[in-house]
Coordinates of C-alpha atoms in Angstrom, one line a residue:
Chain V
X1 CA -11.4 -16.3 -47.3
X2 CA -13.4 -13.3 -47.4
X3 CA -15.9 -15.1 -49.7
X4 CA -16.1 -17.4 -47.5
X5 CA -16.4 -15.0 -44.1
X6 CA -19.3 -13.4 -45.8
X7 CA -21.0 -16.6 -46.4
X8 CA -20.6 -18.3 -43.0
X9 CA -21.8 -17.0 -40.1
X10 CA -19.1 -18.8 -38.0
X11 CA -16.6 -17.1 -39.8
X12 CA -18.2 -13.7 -39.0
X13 CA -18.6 -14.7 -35.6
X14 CA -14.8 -16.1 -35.7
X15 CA -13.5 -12.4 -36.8
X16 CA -16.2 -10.3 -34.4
X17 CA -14.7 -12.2 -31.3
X18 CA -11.2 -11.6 -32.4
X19 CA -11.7 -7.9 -32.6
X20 CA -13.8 -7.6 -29.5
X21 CA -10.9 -9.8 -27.7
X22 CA -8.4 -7.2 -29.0
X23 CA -9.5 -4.4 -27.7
X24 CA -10.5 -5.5 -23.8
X25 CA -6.5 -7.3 -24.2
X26 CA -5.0 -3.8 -25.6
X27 CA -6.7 -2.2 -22.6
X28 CA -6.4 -4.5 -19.8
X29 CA -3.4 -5.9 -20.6
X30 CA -1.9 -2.5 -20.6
X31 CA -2.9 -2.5 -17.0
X32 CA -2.4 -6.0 -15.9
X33 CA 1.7 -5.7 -17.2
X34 CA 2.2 -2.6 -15.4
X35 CA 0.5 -3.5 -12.4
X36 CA 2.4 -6.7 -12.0
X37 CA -0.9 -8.5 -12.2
X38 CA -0.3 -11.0 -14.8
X39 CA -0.2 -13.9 -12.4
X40 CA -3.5 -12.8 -10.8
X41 CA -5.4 -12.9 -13.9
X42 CA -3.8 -16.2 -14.8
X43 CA -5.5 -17.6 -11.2
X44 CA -9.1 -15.8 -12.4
X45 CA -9.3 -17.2 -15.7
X46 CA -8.1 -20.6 -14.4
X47 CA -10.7 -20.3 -11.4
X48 CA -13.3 -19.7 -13.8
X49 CA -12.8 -23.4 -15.1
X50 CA -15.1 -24.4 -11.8
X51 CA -17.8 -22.2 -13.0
X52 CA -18.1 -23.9 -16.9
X53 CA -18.0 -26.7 -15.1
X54 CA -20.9 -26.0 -12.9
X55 CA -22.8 -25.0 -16.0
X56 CA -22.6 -28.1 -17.3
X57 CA -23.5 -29.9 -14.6
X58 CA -26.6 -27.6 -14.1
X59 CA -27.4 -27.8 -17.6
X60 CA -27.1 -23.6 -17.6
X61 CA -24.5 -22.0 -20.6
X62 CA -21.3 -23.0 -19.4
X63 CA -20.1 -19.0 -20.2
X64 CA -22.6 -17.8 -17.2
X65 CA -21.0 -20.1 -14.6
X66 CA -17.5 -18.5 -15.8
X67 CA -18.6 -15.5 -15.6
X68 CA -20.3 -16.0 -12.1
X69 CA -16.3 -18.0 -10.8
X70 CA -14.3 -15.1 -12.2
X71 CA -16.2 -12.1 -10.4
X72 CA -16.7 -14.3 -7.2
X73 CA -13.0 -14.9 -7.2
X74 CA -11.4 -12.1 -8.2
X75 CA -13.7 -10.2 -5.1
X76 CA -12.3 -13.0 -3.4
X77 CA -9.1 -12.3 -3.9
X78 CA -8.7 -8.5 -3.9
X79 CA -10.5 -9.0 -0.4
X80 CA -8.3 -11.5 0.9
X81 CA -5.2 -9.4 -0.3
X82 CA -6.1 -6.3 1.5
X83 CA -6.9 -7.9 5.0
X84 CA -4.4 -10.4 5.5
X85 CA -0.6 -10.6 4.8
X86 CA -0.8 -13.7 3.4
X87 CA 1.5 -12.8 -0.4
X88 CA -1.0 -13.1 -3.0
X89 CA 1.2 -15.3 -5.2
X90 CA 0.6 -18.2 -2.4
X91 CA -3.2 -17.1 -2.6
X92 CA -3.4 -16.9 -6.3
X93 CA -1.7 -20.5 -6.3
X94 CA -4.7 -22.5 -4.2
X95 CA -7.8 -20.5 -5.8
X96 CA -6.2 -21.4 -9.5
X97 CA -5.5 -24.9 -8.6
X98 CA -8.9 -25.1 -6.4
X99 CA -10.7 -23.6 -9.4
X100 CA -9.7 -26.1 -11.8
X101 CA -10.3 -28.8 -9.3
X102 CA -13.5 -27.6 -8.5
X103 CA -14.5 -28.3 -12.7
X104 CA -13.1 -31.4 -13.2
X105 CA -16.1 -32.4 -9.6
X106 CA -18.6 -30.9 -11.5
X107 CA -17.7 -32.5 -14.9
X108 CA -17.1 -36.0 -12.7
X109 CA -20.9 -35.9 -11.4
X110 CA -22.7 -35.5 -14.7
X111 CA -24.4 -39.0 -16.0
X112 CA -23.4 -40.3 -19.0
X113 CA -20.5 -39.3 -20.9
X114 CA -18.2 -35.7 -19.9
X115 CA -18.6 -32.7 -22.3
X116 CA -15.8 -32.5 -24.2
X117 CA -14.1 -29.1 -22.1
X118 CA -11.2 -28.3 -25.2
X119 CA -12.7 -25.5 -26.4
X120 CA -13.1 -23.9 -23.3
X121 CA -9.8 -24.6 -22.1
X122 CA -7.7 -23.9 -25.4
X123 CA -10.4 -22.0 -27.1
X124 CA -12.0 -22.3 -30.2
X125 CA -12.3 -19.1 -32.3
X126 CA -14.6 -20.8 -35.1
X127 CA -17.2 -22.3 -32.6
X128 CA -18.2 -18.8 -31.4
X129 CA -22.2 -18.7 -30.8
X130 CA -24.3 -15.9 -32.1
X131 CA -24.8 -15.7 -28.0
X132 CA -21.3 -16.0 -26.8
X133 CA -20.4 -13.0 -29.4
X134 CA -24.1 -10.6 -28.2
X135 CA -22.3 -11.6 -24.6
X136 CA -18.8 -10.5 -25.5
X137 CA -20.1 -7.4 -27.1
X138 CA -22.1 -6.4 -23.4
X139 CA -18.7 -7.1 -21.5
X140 CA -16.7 -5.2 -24.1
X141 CA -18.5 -1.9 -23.8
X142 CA -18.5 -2.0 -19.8
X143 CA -15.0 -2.6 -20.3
X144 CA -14.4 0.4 -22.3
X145 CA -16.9 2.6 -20.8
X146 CA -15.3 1.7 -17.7
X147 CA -11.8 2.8 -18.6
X148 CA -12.2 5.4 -20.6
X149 CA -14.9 7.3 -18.5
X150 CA -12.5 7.4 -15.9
X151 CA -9.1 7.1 -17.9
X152 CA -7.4 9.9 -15.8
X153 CA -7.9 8.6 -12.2
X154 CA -7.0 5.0 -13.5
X155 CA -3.9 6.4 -14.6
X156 CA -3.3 8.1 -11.9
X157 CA -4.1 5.1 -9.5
X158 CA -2.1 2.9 -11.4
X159 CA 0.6 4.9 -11.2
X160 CA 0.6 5.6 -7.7
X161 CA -2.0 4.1 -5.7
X162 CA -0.9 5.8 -2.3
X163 CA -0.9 9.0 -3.8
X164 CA -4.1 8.7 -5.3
X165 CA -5.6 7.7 -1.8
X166 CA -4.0 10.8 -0.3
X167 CA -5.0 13.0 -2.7
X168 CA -9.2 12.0 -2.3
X169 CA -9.3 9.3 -4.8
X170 CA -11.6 6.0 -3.5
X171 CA -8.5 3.3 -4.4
X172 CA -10.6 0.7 -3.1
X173 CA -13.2 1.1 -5.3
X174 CA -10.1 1.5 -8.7
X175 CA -8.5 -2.1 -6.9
X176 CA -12.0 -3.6 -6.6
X177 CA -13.4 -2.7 -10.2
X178 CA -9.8 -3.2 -11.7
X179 CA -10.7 -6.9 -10.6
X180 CA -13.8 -6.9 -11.9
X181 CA -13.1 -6.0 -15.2
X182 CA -9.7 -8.3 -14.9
X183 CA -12.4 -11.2 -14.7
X184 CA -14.8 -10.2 -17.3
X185 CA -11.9 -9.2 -20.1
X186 CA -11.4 -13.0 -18.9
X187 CA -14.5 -14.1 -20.0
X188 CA -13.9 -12.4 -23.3
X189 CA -11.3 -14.3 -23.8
X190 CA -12.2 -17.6 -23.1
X191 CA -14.0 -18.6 -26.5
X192 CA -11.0 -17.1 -27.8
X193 CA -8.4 -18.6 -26.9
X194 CA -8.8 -20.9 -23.8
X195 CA -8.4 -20.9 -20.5
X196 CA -4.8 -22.0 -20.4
X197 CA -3.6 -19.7 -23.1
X198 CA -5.4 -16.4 -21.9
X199 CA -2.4 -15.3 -20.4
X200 CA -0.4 -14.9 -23.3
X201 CA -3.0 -12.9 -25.4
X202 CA -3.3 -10.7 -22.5
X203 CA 0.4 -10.0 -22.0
X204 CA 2.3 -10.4 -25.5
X205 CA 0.3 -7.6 -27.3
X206 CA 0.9 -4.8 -24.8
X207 CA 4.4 -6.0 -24.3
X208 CA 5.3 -5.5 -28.1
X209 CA 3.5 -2.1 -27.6
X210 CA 5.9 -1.0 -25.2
X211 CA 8.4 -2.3 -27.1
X212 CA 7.8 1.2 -29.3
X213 CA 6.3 3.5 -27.3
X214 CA 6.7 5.2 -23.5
X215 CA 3.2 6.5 -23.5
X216 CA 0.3 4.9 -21.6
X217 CA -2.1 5.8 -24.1
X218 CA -0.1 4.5 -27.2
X219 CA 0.4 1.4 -25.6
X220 CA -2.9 0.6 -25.4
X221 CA -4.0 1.5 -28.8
X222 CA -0.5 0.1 -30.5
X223 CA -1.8 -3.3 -28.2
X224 CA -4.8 -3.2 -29.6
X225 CA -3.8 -2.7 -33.0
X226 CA -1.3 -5.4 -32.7
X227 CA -3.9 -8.1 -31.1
X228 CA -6.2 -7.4 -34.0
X229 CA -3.3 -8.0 -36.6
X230 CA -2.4 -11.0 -34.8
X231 CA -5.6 -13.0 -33.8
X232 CA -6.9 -12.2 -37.3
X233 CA -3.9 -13.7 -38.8
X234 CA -3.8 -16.7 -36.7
X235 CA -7.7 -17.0 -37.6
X236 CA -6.9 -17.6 -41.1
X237 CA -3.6 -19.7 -40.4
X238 CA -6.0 -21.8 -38.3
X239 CA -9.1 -21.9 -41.3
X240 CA -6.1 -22.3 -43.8
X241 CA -4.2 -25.2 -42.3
X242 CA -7.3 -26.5 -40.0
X243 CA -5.5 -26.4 -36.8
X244 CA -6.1 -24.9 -33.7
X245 CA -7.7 -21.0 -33.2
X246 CA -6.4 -20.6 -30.5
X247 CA -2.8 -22.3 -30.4
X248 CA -2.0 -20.8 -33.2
X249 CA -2.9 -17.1 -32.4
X250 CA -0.6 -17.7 -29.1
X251 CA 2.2 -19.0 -31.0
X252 CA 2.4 -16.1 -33.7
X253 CA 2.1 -13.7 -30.9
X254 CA 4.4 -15.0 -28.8
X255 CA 7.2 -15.8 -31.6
X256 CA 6.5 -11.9 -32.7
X257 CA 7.5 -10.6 -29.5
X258 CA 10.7 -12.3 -28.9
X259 CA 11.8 -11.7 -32.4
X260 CA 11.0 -7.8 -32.0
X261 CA 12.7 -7.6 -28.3
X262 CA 15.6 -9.1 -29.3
X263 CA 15.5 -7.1 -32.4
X264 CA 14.9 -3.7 -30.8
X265 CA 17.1 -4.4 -27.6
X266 CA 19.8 -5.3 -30.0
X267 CA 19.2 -2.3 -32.0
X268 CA 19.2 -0.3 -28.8
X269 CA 22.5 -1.6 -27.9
X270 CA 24.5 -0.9 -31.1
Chain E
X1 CA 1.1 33.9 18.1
X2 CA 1.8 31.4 15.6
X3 CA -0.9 28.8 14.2
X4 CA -0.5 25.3 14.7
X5 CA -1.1 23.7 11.2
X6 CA -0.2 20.2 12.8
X7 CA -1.0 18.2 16.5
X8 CA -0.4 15.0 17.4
X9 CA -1.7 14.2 20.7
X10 CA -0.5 11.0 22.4
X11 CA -0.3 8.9 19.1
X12 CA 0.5 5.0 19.0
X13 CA 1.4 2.7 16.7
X14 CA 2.1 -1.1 17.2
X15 CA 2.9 -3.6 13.9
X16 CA 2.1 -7.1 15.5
X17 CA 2.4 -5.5 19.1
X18 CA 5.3 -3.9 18.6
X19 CA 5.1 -0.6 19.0
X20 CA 6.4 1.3 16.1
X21 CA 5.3 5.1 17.3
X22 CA 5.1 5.6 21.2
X23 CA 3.6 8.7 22.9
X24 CA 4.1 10.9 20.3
X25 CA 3.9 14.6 20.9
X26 CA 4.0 16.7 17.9
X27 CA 3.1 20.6 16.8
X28 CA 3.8 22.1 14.0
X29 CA 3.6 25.9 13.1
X30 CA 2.9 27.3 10.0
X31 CA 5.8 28.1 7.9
X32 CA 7.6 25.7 10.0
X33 CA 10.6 24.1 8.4
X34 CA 10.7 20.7 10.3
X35 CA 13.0 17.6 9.7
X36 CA 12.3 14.3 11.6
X37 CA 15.6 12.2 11.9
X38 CA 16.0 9.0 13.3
X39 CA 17.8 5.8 12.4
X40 CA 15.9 3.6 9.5
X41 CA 13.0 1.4 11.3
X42 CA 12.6 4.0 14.0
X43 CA 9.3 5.2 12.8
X44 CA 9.5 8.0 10.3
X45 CA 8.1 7.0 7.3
X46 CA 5.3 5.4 9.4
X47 CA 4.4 8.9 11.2
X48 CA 4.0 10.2 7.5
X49 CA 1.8 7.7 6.8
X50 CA -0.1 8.3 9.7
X51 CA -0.4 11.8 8.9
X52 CA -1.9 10.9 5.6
X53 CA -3.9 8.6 6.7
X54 CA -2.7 5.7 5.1
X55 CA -1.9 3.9 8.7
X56 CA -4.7 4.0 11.0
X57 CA -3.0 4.8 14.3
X58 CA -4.0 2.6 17.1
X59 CA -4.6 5.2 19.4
X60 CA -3.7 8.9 20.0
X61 CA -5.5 12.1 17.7
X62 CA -4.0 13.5 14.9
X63 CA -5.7 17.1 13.6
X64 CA -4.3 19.1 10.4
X65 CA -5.6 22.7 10.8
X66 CA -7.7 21.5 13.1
X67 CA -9.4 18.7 11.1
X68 CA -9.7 15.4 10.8
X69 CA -6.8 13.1 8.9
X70 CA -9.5 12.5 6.1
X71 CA -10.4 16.1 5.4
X72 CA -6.8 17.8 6.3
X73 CA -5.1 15.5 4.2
X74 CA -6.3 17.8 1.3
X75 CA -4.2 20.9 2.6
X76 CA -1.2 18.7 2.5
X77 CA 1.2 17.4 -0.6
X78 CA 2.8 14.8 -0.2
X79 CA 6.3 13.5 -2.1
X80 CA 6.7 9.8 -1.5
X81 CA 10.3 8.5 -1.8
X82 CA 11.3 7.8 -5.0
X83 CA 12.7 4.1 -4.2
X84 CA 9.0 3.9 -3.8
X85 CA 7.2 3.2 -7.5
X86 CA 7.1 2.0 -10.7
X87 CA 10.0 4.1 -12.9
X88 CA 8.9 2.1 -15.7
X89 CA 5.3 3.2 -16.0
X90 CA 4.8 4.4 -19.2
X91 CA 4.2 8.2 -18.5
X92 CA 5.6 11.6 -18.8
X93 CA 6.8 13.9 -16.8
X94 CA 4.2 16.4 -17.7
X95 CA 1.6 13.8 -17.1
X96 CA 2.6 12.7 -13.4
X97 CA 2.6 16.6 -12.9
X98 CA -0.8 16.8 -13.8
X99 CA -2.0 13.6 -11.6
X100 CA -1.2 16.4 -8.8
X101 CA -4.5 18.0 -10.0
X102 CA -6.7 14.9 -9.5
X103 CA -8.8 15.0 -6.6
X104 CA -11.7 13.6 -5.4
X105 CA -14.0 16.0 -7.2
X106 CA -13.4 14.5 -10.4
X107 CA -16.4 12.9 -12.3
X108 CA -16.6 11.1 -15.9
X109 CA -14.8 12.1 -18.8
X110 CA -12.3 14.3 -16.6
X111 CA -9.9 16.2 -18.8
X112 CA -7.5 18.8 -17.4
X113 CA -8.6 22.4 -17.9
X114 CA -6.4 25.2 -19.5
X115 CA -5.8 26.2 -15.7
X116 CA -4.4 23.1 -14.8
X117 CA -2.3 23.0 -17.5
X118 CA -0.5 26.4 -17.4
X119 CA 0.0 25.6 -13.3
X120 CA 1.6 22.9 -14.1
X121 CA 3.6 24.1 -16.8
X122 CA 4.7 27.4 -14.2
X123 CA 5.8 25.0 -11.5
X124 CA 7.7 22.8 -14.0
X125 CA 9.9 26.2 -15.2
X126 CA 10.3 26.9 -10.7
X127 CA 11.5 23.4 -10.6
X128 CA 13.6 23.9 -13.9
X129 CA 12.0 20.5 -15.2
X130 CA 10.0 22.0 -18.0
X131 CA 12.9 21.2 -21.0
X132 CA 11.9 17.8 -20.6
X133 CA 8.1 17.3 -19.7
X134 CA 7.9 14.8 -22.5
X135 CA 10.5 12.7 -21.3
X136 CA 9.4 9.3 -19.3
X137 CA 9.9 8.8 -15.9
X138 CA 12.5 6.3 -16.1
X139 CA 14.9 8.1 -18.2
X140 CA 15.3 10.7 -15.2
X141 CA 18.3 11.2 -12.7
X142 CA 16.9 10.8 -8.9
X143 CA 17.5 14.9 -8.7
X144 CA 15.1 15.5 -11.3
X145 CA 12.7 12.2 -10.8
X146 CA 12.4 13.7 -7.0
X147 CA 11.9 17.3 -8.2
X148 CA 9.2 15.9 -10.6
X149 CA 7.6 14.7 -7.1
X150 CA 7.4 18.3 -5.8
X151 CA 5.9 19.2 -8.5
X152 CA 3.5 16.9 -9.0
X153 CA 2.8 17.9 -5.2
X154 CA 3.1 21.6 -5.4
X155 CA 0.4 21.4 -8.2
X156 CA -2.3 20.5 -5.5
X157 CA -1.6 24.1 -3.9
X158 CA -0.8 22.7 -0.8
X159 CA -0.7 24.5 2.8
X160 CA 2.1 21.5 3.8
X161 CA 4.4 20.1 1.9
X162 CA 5.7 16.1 3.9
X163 CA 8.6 15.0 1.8
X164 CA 9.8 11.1 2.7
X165 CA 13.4 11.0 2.4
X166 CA 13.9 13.6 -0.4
X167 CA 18.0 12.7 -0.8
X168 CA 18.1 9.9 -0.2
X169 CA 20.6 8.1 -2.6
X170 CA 21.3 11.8 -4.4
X171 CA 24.4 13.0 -5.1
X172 CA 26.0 16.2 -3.3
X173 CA 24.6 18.9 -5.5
X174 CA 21.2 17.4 -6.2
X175 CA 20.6 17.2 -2.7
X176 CA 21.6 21.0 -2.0
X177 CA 19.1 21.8 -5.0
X178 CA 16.6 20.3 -3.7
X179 CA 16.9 22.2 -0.3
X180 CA 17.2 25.2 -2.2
X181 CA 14.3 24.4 -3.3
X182 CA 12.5 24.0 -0.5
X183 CA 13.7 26.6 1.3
X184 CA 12.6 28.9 -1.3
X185 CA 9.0 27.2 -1.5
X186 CA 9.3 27.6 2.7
X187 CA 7.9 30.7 2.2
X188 CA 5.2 29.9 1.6
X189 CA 4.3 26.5 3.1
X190 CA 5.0 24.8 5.7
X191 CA 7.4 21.7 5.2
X192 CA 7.6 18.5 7.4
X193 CA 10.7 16.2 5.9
X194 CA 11.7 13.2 7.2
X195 CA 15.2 11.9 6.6
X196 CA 18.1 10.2 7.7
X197 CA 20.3 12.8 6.0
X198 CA 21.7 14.7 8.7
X199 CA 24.1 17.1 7.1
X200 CA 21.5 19.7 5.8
X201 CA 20.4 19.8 9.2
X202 CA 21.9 22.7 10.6
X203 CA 21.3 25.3 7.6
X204 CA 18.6 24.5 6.2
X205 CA 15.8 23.7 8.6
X206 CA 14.7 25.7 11.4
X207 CA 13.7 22.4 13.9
X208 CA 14.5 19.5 14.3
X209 CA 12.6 16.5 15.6
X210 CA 14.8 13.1 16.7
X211 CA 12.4 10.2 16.3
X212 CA 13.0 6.3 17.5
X213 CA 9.6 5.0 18.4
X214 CA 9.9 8.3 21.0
X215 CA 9.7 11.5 20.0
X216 CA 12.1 13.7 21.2
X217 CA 11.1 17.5 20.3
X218 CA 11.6 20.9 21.3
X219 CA 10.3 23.3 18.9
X220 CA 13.4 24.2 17.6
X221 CA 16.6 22.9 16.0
X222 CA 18.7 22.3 18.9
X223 CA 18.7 19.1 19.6
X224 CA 21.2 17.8 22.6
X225 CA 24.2 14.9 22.1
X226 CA 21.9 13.1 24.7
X227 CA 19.0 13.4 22.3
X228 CA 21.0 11.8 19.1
X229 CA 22.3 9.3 21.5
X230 CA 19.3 8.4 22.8
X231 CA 18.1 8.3 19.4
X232 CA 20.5 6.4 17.4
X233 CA 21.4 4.2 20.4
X234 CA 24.7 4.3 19.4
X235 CA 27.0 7.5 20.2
X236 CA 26.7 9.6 16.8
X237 CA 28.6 13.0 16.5
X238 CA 26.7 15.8 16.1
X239 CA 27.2 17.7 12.9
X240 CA 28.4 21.3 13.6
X241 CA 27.5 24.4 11.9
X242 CA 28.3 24.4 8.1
X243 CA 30.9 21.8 9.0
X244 CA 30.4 18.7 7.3
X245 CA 28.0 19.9 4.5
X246 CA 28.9 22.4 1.6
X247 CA 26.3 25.1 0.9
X248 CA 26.0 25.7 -3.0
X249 CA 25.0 28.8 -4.9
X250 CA 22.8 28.4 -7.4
X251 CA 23.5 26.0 -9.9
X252 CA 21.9 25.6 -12.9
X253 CA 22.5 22.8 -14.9
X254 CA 23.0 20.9 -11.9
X255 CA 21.6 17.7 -14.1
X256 CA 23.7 17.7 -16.6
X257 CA 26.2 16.0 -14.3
X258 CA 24.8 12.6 -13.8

């Protein structure tokens, strides 16, 4: 394979998007699992679906429309959850659904015959473009920058947003970039591994991470380390065996962390 | 003539028009030792919040050493129940010490200085926490977990200390401990706690406020039958003197028990 990776520029591209997806997952997942946020970035990636298809139907790169759905809902949302009392779950419920919905219009009023939307929806690790990875790499290092500028008031929001507020720190601003960078680790992800199966690479690494470790720092590296192993390994399962990128990366991840938590919980217990 | 580090002037505070705070009347003196009782739902934790400004009152003025709640929040630390967050964050006791030190002054790159550090460290070996600074959160007993929350607000040199329900679900000795504490950091500062634990009552503080929507205050720790009735709604006995609470020496090892 590594013949082959340095003769194909897919392949490159295939193994530059896995790496780049393992490190916004190892951060922001970190953050998503403890901040019970899962489901919320679940409804921004699904929401997102409305933007690819409004590139499509405008004939722009599908990715920009995504990008333009996730930001607009995830402002949406952290609005909407700090002025009303409506639960978020019940909010994150009609903008994922409405999302979708609002794709499937788009794709319906195009002439001629629909896109196919697979690889956006389950990903599609070797069909990365030279753009989609330049666009990755620009989201990426906001991401980082972002977090590790700023790593000690994060933790300290995260940990306890009230707190934080009391003490001088602008939580609005942490809730409302948290978001921000929620939806654009979102569109990191998407060429990865889909739409529908974002949720899992976000959650599953960090969860094995703490699995090992009670530090909020080694989580997030251990995460990253651990997507990395795992996407590249279910790149070549996929290049080996010709199936799915994405399906398969979920499925390795996944299986990995139940075997370990049953392992280590079991180990714990004896 | 003492300083008023505290005044609440006429406050209100309705959730969905109900009134949650009515009329309140509050001041507070430096070194004060003040606990605000009342019956769950009768307003405490909300007049803390308002205090910090995290509940925008609807009308009434509230001024710490004569500020406003934005800039007088600084010269107060604040120790939020521990019921209240995330035990399984993945963090260190050290670490959530340190978060004391965060303020808004902060810019990119932050990193604790030396200073920080060895304050921290000091006010972990006062609060006899320091054996296990690397230990997470979660793995704490609520005595320590709560003392954990002084610290992390003592670190923030603080002129008031507002502690929400500090013993609650404690054990005996814990909860002496942690007046022991107080008392001794008293001193010092000036400490506002709010609870529904009325046996340290009597010994430890020096006022007492009664609070059920009403405030019923007067500047010092007696507080009548008619007040506790009034209060509570339902008759309650008032605890005497030394009565119904034992005082402890100085235990340590106090956490070894749990």
């Amino acid at each position: 394979m590594i013949e082959a990776i340095l003769k194909y520029n897919f392949l490159q591209n295939a193994l530059y998007s896995a790496l780049m997806a393992s490190v916004v997952c190892g951060i922001i997942g970190t953050i998503i699992i403890e901040k019970n946020l899962v489901m919320m970035s679940g409804g921004i990636a699904h929401t997102s679906f409305g933007g690819v298809g409004l590139g499509y139907y405008l004939n722009i790169e599908p990715i920009f429309g995504a990008l333009f759905f996730a930001l607009f809902s995830s402002v949406i949302i952290v609005t909407i959850r700090r002025k009303t009392e409506v639960h978020s779950d019940t909010l994150i419920g009609i903008m994922w659904a409405m999302g979708m919905a609002v794709g499937i219009l788009f794709i319906s009023f195009m002439q001629g015959y629909p896109p196919d939307m697979s690889s956006y929806l389950f990903g599609d690790i070797l069909t990365v473009t030279n753009m989609d990875i330049n666009i990755m790499l620009i989201l990426v290092v906001i991401v980082v920058f972002a977090i590790t500028s700023l790593f000690n008031q994060w933790k300290s929001y995260l940990f306890d947003e009230e707190f934080s507020y009391v003490r001088g720190l602008n939580t609005n601003f942490y809730e409302y970039f948290l978001f921000i960078l929620i939806a654009l680790t979102v569109i990191v992800l998407i060429r990865v591994t889909g739409i529908i199966l974002i949720i899992a690479l976000l959650t599953a690494p960090p969860a094995i991470a703490r699995l090992f470790t009670y530090d909020f720092k080694k989580t997030i590296f251990l995460a990253i380390i651990f997507g990395a192993f795992f996407s590249l390994s279910g790149l070549w399962l996929s290049y080996l065996f010709n199936i799915p990128s994405g399906a398969t990366i979920i499925l390795l991840i996944g299986i990995t962390y139940f075997v370990l938590a049953f392992l280590t919980g079991k180990l714990k217990r004896s | 003539m003492e300083e008023s580090v505290i005044v609440i002037k006429n406050l209100n505070v309705f959730f969905n028009e109900v009134p949650i705070l009515k009329d309140i009347e509050l001041k507070v003196n430096e070194k004060q030792f003040l606990a605000i009782i009342g019956p769950n739902g009768g307003g405490k934790t909300t007049l803390l919040k308002v205090i910090l400004g995290l509940i925008e009152p609807d009308s009434g003025q509230v001024k710490i050493k004569g500020l406003d709640i934005k800039e007088g929040r600084k010269l107060i630390g604040y120790v939020p129940q521990i019921s209240d967050f995330d035990k399984h964050f993945p963090i260190n006791v050290k670490d959530v010490i340190l978060m004391g030190r965060i303020s808004d002054k902060q810019g990119f790159f932050h990193s604790y200085s030396q200073k920080d550090i060895n304050l921290v460290e000091d006010i972990m070996k006062d609060l006899d926490i320091f054996d296990f600074k690397d230990k997470q959160i979660g793995r704490l007993s609520g005595g320590q977990l709560q003392r954990v929350l002084i610290g992390r607000a003592l670190v923030a040199e603080p002129e008031i200390l507002l502690l929400d329900e500090p013993t609650a679900s404690l054990d005996a000795e814990s909860r002496s401990n942690i007046y022991n504490i107080l008392r001794d950091i008293n001193d010092e500062i000036t400490i506002i706690v709010v609870t529904h634990d009325l046996s340290a009552i009597s010994s430890y503080f020096d006022s007492v406020a009664c609070l059920n929507k009403n405030l019923h205050y007067h500047g010092d720790k007696n507080i009548s039958q008619e007040d506790v009735d009034q209060v509570y709604g339902c008759p309650i006995e008032l605890i005497a003197h030394g009565v119904s609470h034992r005082v402890l020496g100085n235990h340590s090892g106090d956490e070894q028990h749990d």
